[in-house]
PDB file of C-alpha atoms in Angstrom:
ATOM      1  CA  UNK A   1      18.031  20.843  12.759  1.00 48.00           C
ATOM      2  CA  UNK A   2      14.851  22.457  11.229  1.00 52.00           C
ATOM      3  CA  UNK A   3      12.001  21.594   9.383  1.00 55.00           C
ATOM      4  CA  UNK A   4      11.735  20.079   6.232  1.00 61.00           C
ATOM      5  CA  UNK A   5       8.828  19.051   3.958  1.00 61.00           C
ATOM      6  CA  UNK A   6       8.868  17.087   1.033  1.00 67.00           C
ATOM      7  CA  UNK A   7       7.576  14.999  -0.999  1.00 75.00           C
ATOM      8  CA  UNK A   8       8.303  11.134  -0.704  1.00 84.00           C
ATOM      9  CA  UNK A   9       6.906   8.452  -2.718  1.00 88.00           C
ATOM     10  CA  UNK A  10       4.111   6.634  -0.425  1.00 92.00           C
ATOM     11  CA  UNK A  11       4.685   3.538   1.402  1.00 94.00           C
ATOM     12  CA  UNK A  12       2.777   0.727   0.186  1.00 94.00           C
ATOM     13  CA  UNK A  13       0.912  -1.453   2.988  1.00 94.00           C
ATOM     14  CA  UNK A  14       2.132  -4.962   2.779  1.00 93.00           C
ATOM     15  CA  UNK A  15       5.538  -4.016   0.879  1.00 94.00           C
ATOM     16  CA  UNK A  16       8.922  -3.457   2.035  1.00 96.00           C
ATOM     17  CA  UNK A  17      10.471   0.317   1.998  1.00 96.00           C
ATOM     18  CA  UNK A  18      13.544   1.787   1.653  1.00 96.00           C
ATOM     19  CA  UNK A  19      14.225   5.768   2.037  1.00 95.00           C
ATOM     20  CA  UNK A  20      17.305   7.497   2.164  1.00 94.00           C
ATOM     21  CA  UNK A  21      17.382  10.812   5.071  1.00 92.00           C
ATOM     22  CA  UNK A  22      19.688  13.471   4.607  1.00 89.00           C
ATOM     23  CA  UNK A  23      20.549  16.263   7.740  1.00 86.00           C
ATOM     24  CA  UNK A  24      21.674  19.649   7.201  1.00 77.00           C
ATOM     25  CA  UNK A  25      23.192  21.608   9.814  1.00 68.00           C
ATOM     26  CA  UNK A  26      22.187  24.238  10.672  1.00 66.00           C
ATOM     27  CA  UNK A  27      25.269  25.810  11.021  1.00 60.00           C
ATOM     28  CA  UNK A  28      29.039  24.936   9.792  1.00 61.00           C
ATOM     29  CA  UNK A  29      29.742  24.580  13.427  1.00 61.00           C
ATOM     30  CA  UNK A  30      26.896  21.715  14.422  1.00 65.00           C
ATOM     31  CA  UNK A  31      28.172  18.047  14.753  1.00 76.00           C
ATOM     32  CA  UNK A  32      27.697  15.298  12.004  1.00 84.00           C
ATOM     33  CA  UNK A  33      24.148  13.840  13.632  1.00 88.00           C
ATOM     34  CA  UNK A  34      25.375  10.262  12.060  1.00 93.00           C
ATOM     35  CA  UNK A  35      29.627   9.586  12.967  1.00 92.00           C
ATOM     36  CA  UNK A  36      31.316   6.701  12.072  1.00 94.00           C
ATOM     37  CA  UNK A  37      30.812   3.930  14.208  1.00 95.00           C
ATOM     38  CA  UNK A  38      27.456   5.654  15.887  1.00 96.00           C
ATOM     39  CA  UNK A  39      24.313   2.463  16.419  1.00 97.00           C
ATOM     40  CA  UNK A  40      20.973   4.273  16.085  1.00 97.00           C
ATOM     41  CA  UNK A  41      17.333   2.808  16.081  1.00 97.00           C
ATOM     42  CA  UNK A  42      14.130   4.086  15.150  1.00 97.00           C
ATOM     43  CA  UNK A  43      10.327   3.431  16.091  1.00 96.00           C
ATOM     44  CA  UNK A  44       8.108   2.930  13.107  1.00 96.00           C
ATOM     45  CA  UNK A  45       4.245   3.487  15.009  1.00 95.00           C
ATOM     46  CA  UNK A  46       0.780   4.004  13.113  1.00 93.00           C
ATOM     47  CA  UNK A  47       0.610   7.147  15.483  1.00 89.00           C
ATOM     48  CA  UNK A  48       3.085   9.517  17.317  1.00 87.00           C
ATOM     49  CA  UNK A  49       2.914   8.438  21.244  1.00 86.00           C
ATOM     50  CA  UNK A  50       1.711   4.794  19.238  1.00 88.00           C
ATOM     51  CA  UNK A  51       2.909   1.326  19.538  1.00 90.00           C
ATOM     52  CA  UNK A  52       5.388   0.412  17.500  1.00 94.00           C
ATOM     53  CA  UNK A  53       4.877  -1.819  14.542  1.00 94.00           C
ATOM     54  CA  UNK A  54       8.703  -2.033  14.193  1.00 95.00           C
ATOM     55  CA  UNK A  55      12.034  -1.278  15.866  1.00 97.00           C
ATOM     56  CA  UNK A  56      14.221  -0.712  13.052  1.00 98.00           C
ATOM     57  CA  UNK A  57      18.266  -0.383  13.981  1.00 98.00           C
ATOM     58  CA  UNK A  58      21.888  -0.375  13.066  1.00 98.00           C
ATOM     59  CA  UNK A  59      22.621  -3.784  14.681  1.00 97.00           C
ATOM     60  CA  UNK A  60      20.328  -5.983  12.538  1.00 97.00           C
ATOM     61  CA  UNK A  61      21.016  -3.499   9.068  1.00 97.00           C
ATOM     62  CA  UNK A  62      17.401  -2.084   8.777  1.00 98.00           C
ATOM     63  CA  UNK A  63      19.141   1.736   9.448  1.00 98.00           C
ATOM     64  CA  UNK A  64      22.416   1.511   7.035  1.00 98.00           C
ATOM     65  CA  UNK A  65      25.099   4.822   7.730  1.00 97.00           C
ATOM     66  CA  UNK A  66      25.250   6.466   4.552  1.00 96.00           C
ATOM     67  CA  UNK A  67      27.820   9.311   5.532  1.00 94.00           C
ATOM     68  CA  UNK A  68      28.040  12.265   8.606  1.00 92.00           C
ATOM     69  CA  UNK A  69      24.946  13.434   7.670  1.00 91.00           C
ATOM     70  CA  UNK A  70      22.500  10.607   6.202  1.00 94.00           C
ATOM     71  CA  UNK A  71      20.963   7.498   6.439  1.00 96.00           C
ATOM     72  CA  UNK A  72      18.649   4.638   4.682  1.00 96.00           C
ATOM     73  CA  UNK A  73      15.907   3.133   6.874  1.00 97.00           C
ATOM     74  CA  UNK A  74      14.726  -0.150   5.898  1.00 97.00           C
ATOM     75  CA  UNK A  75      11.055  -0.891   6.404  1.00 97.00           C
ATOM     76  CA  UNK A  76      10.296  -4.408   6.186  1.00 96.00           C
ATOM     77  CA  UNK A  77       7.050  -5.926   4.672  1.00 95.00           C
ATOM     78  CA  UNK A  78       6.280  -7.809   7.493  1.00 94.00           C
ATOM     79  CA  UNK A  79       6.299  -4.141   9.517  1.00 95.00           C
ATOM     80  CA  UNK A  80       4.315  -2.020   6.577  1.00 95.00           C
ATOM     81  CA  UNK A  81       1.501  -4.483   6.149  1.00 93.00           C
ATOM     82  CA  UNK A  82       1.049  -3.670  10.597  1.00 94.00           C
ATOM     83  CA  UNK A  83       0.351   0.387   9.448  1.00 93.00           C
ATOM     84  CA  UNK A  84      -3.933   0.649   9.391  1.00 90.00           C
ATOM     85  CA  UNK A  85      -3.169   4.249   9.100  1.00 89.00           C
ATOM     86  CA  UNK A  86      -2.691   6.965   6.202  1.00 93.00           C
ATOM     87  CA  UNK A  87       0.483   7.589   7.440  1.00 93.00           C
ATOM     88  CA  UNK A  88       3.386   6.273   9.333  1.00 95.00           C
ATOM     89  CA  UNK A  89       5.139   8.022  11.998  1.00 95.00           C
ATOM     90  CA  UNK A  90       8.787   7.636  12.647  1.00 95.00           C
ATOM     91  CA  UNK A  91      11.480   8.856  14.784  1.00 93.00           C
ATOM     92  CA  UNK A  92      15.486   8.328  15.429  1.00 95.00           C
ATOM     93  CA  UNK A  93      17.842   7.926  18.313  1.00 95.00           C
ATOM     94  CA  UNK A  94      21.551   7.573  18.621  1.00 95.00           C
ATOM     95  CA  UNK A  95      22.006   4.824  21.379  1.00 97.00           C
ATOM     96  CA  UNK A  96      26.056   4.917  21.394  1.00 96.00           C
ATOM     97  CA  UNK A  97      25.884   8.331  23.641  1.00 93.00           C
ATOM     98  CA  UNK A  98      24.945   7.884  27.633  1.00 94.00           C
ATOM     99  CA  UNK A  99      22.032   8.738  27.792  1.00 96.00           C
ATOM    100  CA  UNK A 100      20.590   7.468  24.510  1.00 95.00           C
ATOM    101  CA  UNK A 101      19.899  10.953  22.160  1.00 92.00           C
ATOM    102  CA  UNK A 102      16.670  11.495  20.436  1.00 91.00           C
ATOM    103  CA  UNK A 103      18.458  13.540  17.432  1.00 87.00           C
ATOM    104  CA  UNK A 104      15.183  15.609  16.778  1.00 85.00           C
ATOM    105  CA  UNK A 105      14.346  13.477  13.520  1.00 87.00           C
ATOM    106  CA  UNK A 106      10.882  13.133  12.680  1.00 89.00           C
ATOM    107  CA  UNK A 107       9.125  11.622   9.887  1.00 91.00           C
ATOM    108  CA  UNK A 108       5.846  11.262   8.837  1.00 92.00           C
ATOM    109  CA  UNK A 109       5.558   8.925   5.675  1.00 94.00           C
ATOM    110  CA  UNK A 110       1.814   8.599   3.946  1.00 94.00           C
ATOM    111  CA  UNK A 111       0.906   4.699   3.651  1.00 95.00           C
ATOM    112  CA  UNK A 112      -1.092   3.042   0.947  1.00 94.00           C
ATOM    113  CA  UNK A 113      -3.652   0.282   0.576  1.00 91.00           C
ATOM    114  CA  UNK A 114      -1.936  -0.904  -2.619  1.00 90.00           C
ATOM    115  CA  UNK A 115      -4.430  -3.001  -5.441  1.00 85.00           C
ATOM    116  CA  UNK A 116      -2.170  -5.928  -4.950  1.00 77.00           C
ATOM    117  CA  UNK A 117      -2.374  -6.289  -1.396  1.00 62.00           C
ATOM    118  CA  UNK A 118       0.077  -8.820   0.074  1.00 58.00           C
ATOM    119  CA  UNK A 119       1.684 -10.017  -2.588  1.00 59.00           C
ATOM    120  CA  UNK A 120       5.533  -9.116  -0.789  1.00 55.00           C
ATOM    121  CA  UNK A 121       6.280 -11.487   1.975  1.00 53.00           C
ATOM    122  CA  UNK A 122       9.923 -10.218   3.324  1.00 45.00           C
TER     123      UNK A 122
END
């Protein structure tokens, strides 16, 4: 996998938020990052090397398998309105191999002080 920028709307502090990730190989010959039946989680931390604000996972539906090769993550409110940053650092790793695989997936999401601050409670 190799770099990608782009442009994603901005997570709101205080609200929940939902993006979708898509993986392209970079090769024909490179395994789906995201098989059927594969349980991943992901840290959601102000910082990289940070506490985490939130553990989001497979098990408990915050990381939903979209196909092979992408995935929704599920930021709750309750984890967003924890970010005292401009930007939220994430990362992903598949925990159905032995050992656990960090897949190389980094994000780095900018976060918002919205005008109506706390209104979302989920």
């Amino acid at each position: 996998m190799g770099t990608t920028t782009q442009n994603v709307a901005a997570l709101a502090r205080g609200y929940p938020y939902t993006i979708q990730l898509q993986v392209r190989p970079d090769s024909d010959d490179d395994i789906s990052p995201f098989p059927e039946g594969c349980t991943l989680i992901a840290d959601v931390a102000v910082y990289a090397g940070g506490t985490a604000v939130a553990t989001l996972s497979t098990d408990d539906g915050t990381i939903a398998r979209i196909g092979d090769d992408t995935i929704e993550l599920k930021i709750p409110a309750a984890a967003t309105k924890r970010l005292t940053n401009t930007t939220a650092q994430i990362d992903v790793v598949r925990t159905d191999t032995s050992p656990d695989q960090w897949l190389g997936l980094q994000l780095s999401l900018p976060v918002i002080q919205p005008i109506a601050a706390g209104r979302a409670e989920s």
